Amino acid sequence: MALVDPATFLAAALAVVAAAVYLYYYSSQANQPDIHPLQLAQQSSVASIRESPNESPVYRAKTTPTGTPLLETPSSGLATLTDALRATRNLHRPDAVQYLVAEKVVRLSSDEMATRISGLAAGLLRISAHPSAVAILLPASPEFLVAYRACIDTGIVAIPVSAAIPPASIHAILRHSSASVLVTSAELAMSLADYVKTTSLTHLVITGELNGSPPAEALRSATTVVSLAELESGEAPEKDAVVAPADPAYVLYSLTDDSATPRGVVITHANAMAAVAGLLSNLPASQAITATDVLLSTASMANAANLNFINIALIHDCSICAHETTDAESFATYAYSFRPTLVYLEPLISRDLVQLFYSHIVKYPKLEYNIFMAGYRRVVDSLMRGMTPKWSFWDFTYFRHYRNVIGGNLRLMFIDGPSTPSKSIEWLRALHGARVIPLFGTDQTTAVVTAGAFYDYASAIDTHNVGAPLACNEIKIVNSEESVGLTANDKPYPRGTIAVRGPNVATRLWNSEKPVELNDGWLELPFYGEILPNGTIDVIGTRQTVTKSALSPTGLLLVERLERALSASRAVTDLCVVVSDPVSKSIGIVAHPRPMELFATAKRLKKEYKMKQIDNYPWCSEYIRAKLVEAAKDNHYEWFADIPLENIKVKLVSEPFSVANNMAKADGSNNRESAKKLIDSLSK
């Protein structure tokens, strides 16, 4: 009997395997959505009646419909952050906190952290018997976590301050807060030498050492300087502090246009626990956050939204990787080392991350680029049909690589919903395989109001939105006819001022006699929104960015929506739209061009340019303006494309927007005052 030819046998076996894979991938079972579409058709519970014709019905999470109590805590036995953190005392993990030193991962165990926290807690009580508040001015680091936990454990009010804001702004916050203790680094302390003597500080707790320079001597003469390491080495407090839900946990400071008038929102333990409960309830049980998760904290730990995830990680004994950055390459480097499972990205870094990977992909040879984009479109098609993309040739050759670049384990990526364009959300979901969940909130709502549904993969791609109300609050839309003419009766969707009520809403301001204005518990936010048919909310803009304008055919210009549309252009990484007044026929745009786009165009057109002196090359501004007009047409902003080119003033900047160059604020939003000054300079 003749044996089967080996080559024929191998070919037949491969054909069988390929057929099996093909049939599985394209079988009706494999092409079913991950959740029934009807569960996403209506994502809110809507009240049956409206309380007033001047407002919409009340919208709630489907898990807390009208008549049921809103969520106040993730567990009935935990009323305060202090309670929740004390519940983790007996848990032991070797990597409670991780950070990099000389490109090597350093891990601190929960036992080491507990020793440092209890020592500092006792030390803070010792150096100041009744500290009203402790300011924490540190970048994301183990030291910040130690100081924050020490405050929560002792009932001292923590005042986190971003290390990225200017010294004058830090000084304004310190003065207003009346903090008696400041925990900071020697370097940051030196930058405040001229300011400390006009604050209420009695003690300066520093990491590192002060030198013998005049600024250091000024600090020593104005306050008592103590080493953080020295305080941490003390004995633990004799007894646990008694903390009530209504007690302040921390204060979130923001600055108005005038840095001399900061505003501190008091977040009580009840507020913080409600925010945690709302975020956790938004995840299905199979995706619950557990002690196996690793949080990469890239935003400032003074960021209101990031603090919620710090609290979640601490409560669930997750490993926390501390690295503060707004640079996508730095984020990728640390993510590769730490292999996080969840992350919160503020606007600056999420935009930069999209541009970083796109700039790499466009370098592919034309054939390979087309192959990649065919796979990309296939993944997006799966997402739009509610399916998690399965294994494929493209996943094996491309997408797996991009997931591994940021650690390969990322499953939850939380982002700022209002400022992130739909195209960026699509890109992040398709390229990195994580569930990208847009969030919306303000300091006064403990940074949470809405969140995207876990299984709604098409959310914010086909129709931009920031999700449905969380289970800790309820929402309604209130008429704003007097200012911009938006009403709850607008067609096709109700539009107006967003109002929120719930246990996550802060009702006090720090060191202020002015009460928070509430109407039957409802807080009107400085944001306009509209409610979509599926019960999700889209943020139209703020009171400063929704304005009457002769440019728009409706007479109303929604600046942030226009920015999201123009940001879809691959020619820019950051941009800010400036409109001088309602009757103006011109519009200004400050933008940072994508370097690779400009480089490739200069090479193709045989033009010269230098990014650092980009103002000296008019062709660059003309090219970016043309690309923005293209993006406007693609996103159905024909009226923008019809503006005469001479009335579209473009000012290019050589660096990405950041707090350091005054183009972004501490929360990652555009600094519109700085942008307006740059546009005004063009006419001088």
GROMACS .gro file of N, CA and C in nm, residues 169-258:
model
  270
  169SER      N    1   0.084   8.047   4.140
  169SER     CA    2  -0.046   7.981   4.158
  169SER      C    3  -0.043   7.892   4.282
  170ILE      N    4   0.069   7.824   4.304
  170ILE     CA    5   0.083   7.741   4.424
  170ILE      C    6   0.073   7.829   4.548
  171HIS      N    7   0.137   7.944   4.542
  171HIS     CA    8   0.134   8.037   4.654
  171HIS      C    9  -0.009   8.082   4.683
  172ALA      N   10  -0.085   8.112   4.578
  172ALA     CA   11  -0.224   8.155   4.597
  172ALA      C   12  -0.305   8.046   4.666
  173ILE      N   13  -0.283   7.921   4.629
  173ILE     CA   14  -0.356   7.809   4.690
  173ILE      C   15  -0.315   7.793   4.837
  174LEU      N   16  -0.184   7.801   4.864
  174LEU     CA   17  -0.137   7.786   5.002
  174LEU      C   18  -0.193   7.896   5.092
  175ARG      N   19  -0.198   8.017   5.040
  175ARG     CA   20  -0.251   8.128   5.120
  175ARG      C   21  -0.399   8.108   5.148
  176HIS      N   22  -0.473   8.073   5.045
  176HIS     CA   23  -0.617   8.060   5.062
  176HIS      C   24  -0.653   7.942   5.152
  177SER      N   25  -0.577   7.833   5.142
  177SER     CA   26  -0.611   7.711   5.217
  177SER      C   27  -0.579   7.720   5.365
  178SER      N   28  -0.488   7.811   5.402
  178SER     CA   29  -0.441   7.823   5.542
  178SER      C   30  -0.379   7.693   5.591
  179ALA      N   31  -0.321   7.614   5.500
  179ALA     CA   32  -0.254   7.490   5.540
  179ALA      C   33  -0.139   7.522   5.633
  180SER      N   34  -0.125   7.443   5.738
  180SER     CA   35  -0.017   7.467   5.834
  180SER      C   36   0.107   7.383   5.801
  181VAL      N   37   0.089   7.277   5.722
  181VAL     CA   38   0.201   7.189   5.687
  181VAL      C   39   0.202   7.170   5.536
  182LEU      N   40   0.321   7.174   5.477
  182LEU     CA   41   0.338   7.145   5.335
  182LEU      C   42   0.437   7.030   5.320
  183VAL      N   43   0.392   6.925   5.251
  183VAL     CA   44   0.479   6.813   5.219
  183VAL      C   45   0.521   6.829   5.073
  184THR      N   46   0.650   6.841   5.049
  184THR     CA   47   0.698   6.867   4.913
  184THR      C   48   0.842   6.820   4.898
  185SER      N   49   0.899   6.840   4.781
  185SER     CA   50   1.039   6.805   4.759
  185SER      C   51   1.126   6.927   4.782
  186ALA      N   52   1.253   6.904   4.802
  186ALA     CA   53   1.346   7.015   4.824
  186ALA      C   54   1.347   7.108   4.703
  187GLU      N   55   1.343   7.050   4.584
  187GLU     CA   56   1.347   7.131   4.461
  187GLU      C   57   1.224   7.220   4.450
  188LEU      N   58   1.106   7.165   4.474
  188LEU     CA   59   0.984   7.245   4.466
  188LEU      C   60   0.978   7.348   4.579
  189ALA      N   61   1.027   7.310   4.695
  189ALA     CA   62   1.029   7.405   4.807
  189ALA      C   63   1.113   7.527   4.774
  190MET      N   64   1.226   7.505   4.707
  190MET     CA   65   1.315   7.616   4.672
  190MET      C   66   1.245   7.715   4.579
  191SER      N   67   1.157   7.664   4.491
  191SER     CA   68   1.086   7.753   4.399
  191SER      C   69   0.985   7.841   4.471
  192LEU      N   70   0.952   7.806   4.597
  192LEU     CA   71   0.853   7.881   4.675
  192LEU      C   72   0.917   7.969   4.781
  193ALA      N   73   1.048   7.981   4.777
  193ALA     CA   74   1.120   8.052   4.884
  193ALA      C   75   1.070   8.195   4.904
  194ASP      N   76   1.033   8.261   4.794
  194ASP     CA   77   0.989   8.401   4.804
  194ASP      C   78   0.844   8.414   4.852
  195TYR      N   79   0.774   8.302   4.864
  195TYR     CA   80   0.632   8.308   4.894
  195TYR      C   81   0.595   8.255   5.032
  196VAL      N   82   0.675   8.165   5.087
  196VAL     CA   83   0.636   8.091   5.208
  196VAL      C   84   0.605   8.183   5.325
  197LYS      N   85   0.680   8.292   5.339
  197LYS     CA   86   0.663   8.378   5.456
  197LYS      C   87   0.526   8.447   5.460
  198THR      N   88   0.455   8.450   5.346
  198THR     CA   89   0.322   8.513   5.344
  198THR      C   90   0.210   8.409   5.347
  199THR      N   91   0.242   8.289   5.390
  199THR     CA   92   0.141   8.183   5.403
  199THR      C   93   0.122   8.148   5.550
  200SER      N   94   0.036   8.051   5.578
  200SER     CA   95   0.012   8.005   5.715
  200SER      C   96   0.099   7.886   5.752
  201LEU      N   97   0.195   7.853   5.669
  201LEU     CA   98   0.277   7.734   5.693
  201LEU      C   99   0.363   7.750   5.818
  202THR      N  100   0.357   7.649   5.903
  202THR     CA  101   0.445   7.645   6.020
  202THR      C  102   0.554   7.539   6.003
  203HIS      N  103   0.525   7.437   5.922
  203HIS     CA  104   0.621   7.329   5.901
  203HIS      C  105   0.630   7.294   5.752
  204LEU      N  106   0.751   7.270   5.711
  204LEU     CA  107   0.780   7.228   5.575
  204LEU      C  108   0.841   7.088   5.583
  205VAL      N  109   0.770   6.988   5.532
  205VAL     CA  110   0.818   6.850   5.535
  205VAL      C  111   0.869   6.817   5.395
  206ILE      N  112   0.998   6.788   5.385
  206ILE     CA  113   1.057   6.775   5.251
  206ILE      C  114   1.120   6.638   5.228
  207THR      N  115   1.116   6.599   5.099
  207THR     CA  116   1.195   6.486   5.053
  207THR      C  117   1.327   6.543   4.999
  208GLY      N  118   1.436   6.472   5.020
  208GLY     CA  119   1.566   6.527   4.980
  208GLY      C  120   1.619   6.621   5.086
  209GLU      N  121   1.716   6.703   5.047
  209GLU     CA  122   1.779   6.795   5.142
  209GLU      C  123   1.792   6.935   5.083
  210LEU      N  124   1.773   7.035   5.168
  210LEU     CA  125   1.797   7.172   5.126
  210LEU      C  126   1.946   7.202   5.131
  211ASN      N  127   1.992   7.279   5.035
  211ASN     CA  128   2.134   7.317   5.037
  211ASN      C  129   2.153   7.444   5.119
  212GLY      N  130   2.267   7.506   5.105
  212GLY     CA  131   2.295   7.626   5.184
  212GLY      C  132   2.273   7.756   5.108
  213SER      N  133   2.196   7.750   5.000
  213SER     CA  134   2.171   7.868   4.918
  213SER      C  135   2.079   7.967   4.989
  214PRO      N  136   2.077   8.094   4.944
  214PRO     CA  137   1.986   8.193   5.003
  214PRO      C  138   1.839   8.150   5.003
  215PRO      N  139   1.787   8.090   4.893
  215PRO     CA  140   1.647   8.044   4.900
  215PRO      C  141   1.625   7.941   5.010
  216ALA      N  142   1.721   7.850   5.028
  216ALA     CA  143   1.707   7.749   5.132
  216ALA      C  144   1.708   7.814   5.270
  217GLU      N  145   1.793   7.912   5.289
  217GLU     CA  146   1.798   7.982   5.418
  217GLU      C  147   1.669   8.059   5.443
  218ALA      N  148   1.611   8.113   5.336
  218ALA     CA  149   1.484   8.185   5.350
  218ALA      C  150   1.374   8.090   5.397
  219LEU      N  151   1.375   7.968   5.346
  219LEU     CA  152   1.277   7.869   5.389
  219LEU      C  153   1.296   7.832   5.535
  220ARG      N  154   1.421   7.815   5.575
  220ARG     CA  155   1.450   7.777   5.714
  220ARG      C  156   1.409   7.887   5.812
  221SER      N  157   1.422   8.011   5.769
  221SER     CA  158   1.388   8.121   5.859
  221SER      C  159   1.237   8.144   5.866
  222ALA      N  160   1.165   8.103   5.761
  222ALA     CA  161   1.020   8.127   5.757
  222ALA      C  162   0.939   8.015   5.820
  223THR      N  163   0.993   7.891   5.817
  223THR     CA  164   0.919   7.777   5.870
  223THR      C  165   1.016   7.681   5.940
  224THR      N  166   0.958   7.581   6.003
  224THR     CA  167   1.039   7.472   6.059
  224THR      C  168   1.049   7.364   5.952
  225VAL      N  169   1.171   7.335   5.909
  225VAL     CA  170   1.193   7.237   5.803
  225VAL      C  171   1.220   7.100   5.864
  226VAL      N  172   1.144   7.000   5.822
  226VAL     CA  173   1.156   6.864   5.875
  226VAL      C  174   1.172   6.767   5.759
  227SER      N  175   1.253   6.665   5.778
  227SER     CA  176   1.271   6.563   5.675
  227SER      C  177   1.153   6.465   5.676
  228LEU      N  178   1.102   6.432   5.559
  228LEU     CA  179   0.995   6.334   5.549
  228LEU      C  180   1.040   6.198   5.602
  229ALA      N  181   1.161   6.160   5.569
  229ALA     CA  182   1.213   6.032   5.616
  229ALA      C  183   1.219   6.027   5.768
  230GLU      N  184   1.252   6.141   5.829
  230GLU     CA  185   1.259   6.147   5.976
  230GLU      C  186   1.122   6.126   6.038
  231LEU      N  187   1.020   6.190   5.980
  231LEU     CA  188   0.885   6.174   6.034
  231LEU      C  189   0.833   6.032   6.014
  232GLU      N  190   0.866   5.972   5.900
  232GLU     CA  191   0.817   5.837   5.870
  232GLU      C  192   0.873   5.732   5.965
  233SER      N  193   0.986   5.762   6.025
  233SER     CA  194   1.052   5.663   6.111
  233SER      C  195   0.994   5.659   6.253
  234GLY      N  196   0.896   5.743   6.281
  234GLY     CA  197   0.838   5.748   6.416
  234GLY      C  198   0.743   5.633   6.444
  235GLU      N  199   0.692   5.631   6.565
  235GLU     CA  200   0.597   5.528   6.606
  235GLU      C  201   0.458   5.557   6.548
  236ALA      N  202   0.377   5.453   6.538
  236ALA     CA  203   0.241   5.468   6.488
  236ALA      C  204   0.156   5.543   6.589
  237PRO      N  205   0.046   5.607   6.545
  237PRO     CA  206  -0.044   5.676   6.639
  237PRO      C  207  -0.097   5.580   6.744
  238GLU      N  208  -0.123   5.631   6.863
  238GLU     CA  209  -0.168   5.546   6.973
  238GLU      C  210  -0.307   5.489   6.948
  239LYS      N  211  -0.394   5.563   6.881
  239LYS     CA  212  -0.529   5.512   6.853
  239LYS      C  213  -0.577   5.567   6.720
  240ASP      N  214  -0.674   5.497   6.664
  240ASP     CA  215  -0.730   5.538   6.536
  240ASP      C  216  -0.815   5.663   6.552
  241ALA      N  217  -0.807   5.749   6.453
  241ALA     CA  218  -0.890   5.870   6.454
  241ALA      C  219  -1.035   5.833   6.423
  242VAL      N  220  -1.125   5.911   6.478
  242VAL     CA  221  -1.268   5.892   6.451
  242VAL      C  222  -1.306   5.986   6.337
  243VAL      N  223  -1.354   5.928   6.227
  243VAL     CA  224  -1.386   6.006   6.107
  243VAL      C  225  -1.531   5.980   6.068
  244ALA      N  226  -1.604   6.086   6.039
  244ALA     CA  227  -1.746   6.076   6.000
  244ALA      C  228  -1.760   6.098   5.850
  245PRO      N  229  -1.866   6.044   5.788
  245PRO     CA  230  -1.886   6.062   5.644
  245PRO      C  231  -1.890   6.208   5.599
  246ALA      N  232  -1.941   6.297   5.686
  246ALA     CA  233  -1.952   6.438   5.647
  246ALA      C  234  -1.822   6.515   5.666
  247ASP      N  235  -1.720   6.451   5.723
  247ASP     CA  236  -1.592   6.519   5.743
  247ASP      C  237  -1.520   6.538   5.609
  248PRO      N  238  -1.447   6.649   5.593
  248PRO     CA  239  -1.370   6.668   5.470
  248PRO      C  240  -1.260   6.563   5.458
  249ALA      N  241  -1.245   6.506   5.339
  249ALA     CA  242  -1.135   6.412   5.312
  249ALA      C  243  -1.021   6.486   5.243
  250TYR      N  244  -1.056   6.560   5.137
  250TYR     CA  245  -0.954   6.640   5.068
  250TYR      C  246  -1.022   6.758   5.000
  251VAL      N  247  -0.940   6.852   4.956
  251VAL     CA  248  -0.991   6.973   4.891
  251VAL      C  249  -0.933   6.981   4.751
  252LEU      N  250  -1.020   7.002   4.652
  252LEU     CA  251  -0.979   7.015   4.512
  252LEU      C  252  -0.974   7.162   4.476
  253TYR      N  253  -0.855   7.211   4.448
  253TYR     CA  254  -0.839   7.353   4.417
  253TYR      C  255  -0.833   7.376   4.267
  254SER      N  256  -0.896   7.482   4.224
  254SER     CA  257  -0.884   7.530   4.086
  254SER      C  258  -0.863   7.679   4.092
  255LEU      N  259  -0.805   7.732   3.985
  255LEU     CA  260  -0.776   7.876   3.980
  255LEU      C  261  -0.862   7.941   3.874
  256THR      N  262  -0.918   8.056   3.906
  256THR     CA  263  -0.989   8.134   3.806
  256THR      C  264  -0.886   8.202   3.719
  257ASP      N  265  -0.932   8.284   3.627
  257ASP     CA  266  -0.838   8.356   3.540
  257ASP      C  267  -0.744   8.443   3.623
  258ASP      N  268  -0.791   8.488   3.736
  258ASP     CA  269  -0.708   8.566   3.827
  258ASP      C  270  -0.652   8.471   3.934
   0.00000   0.00000   0.00000
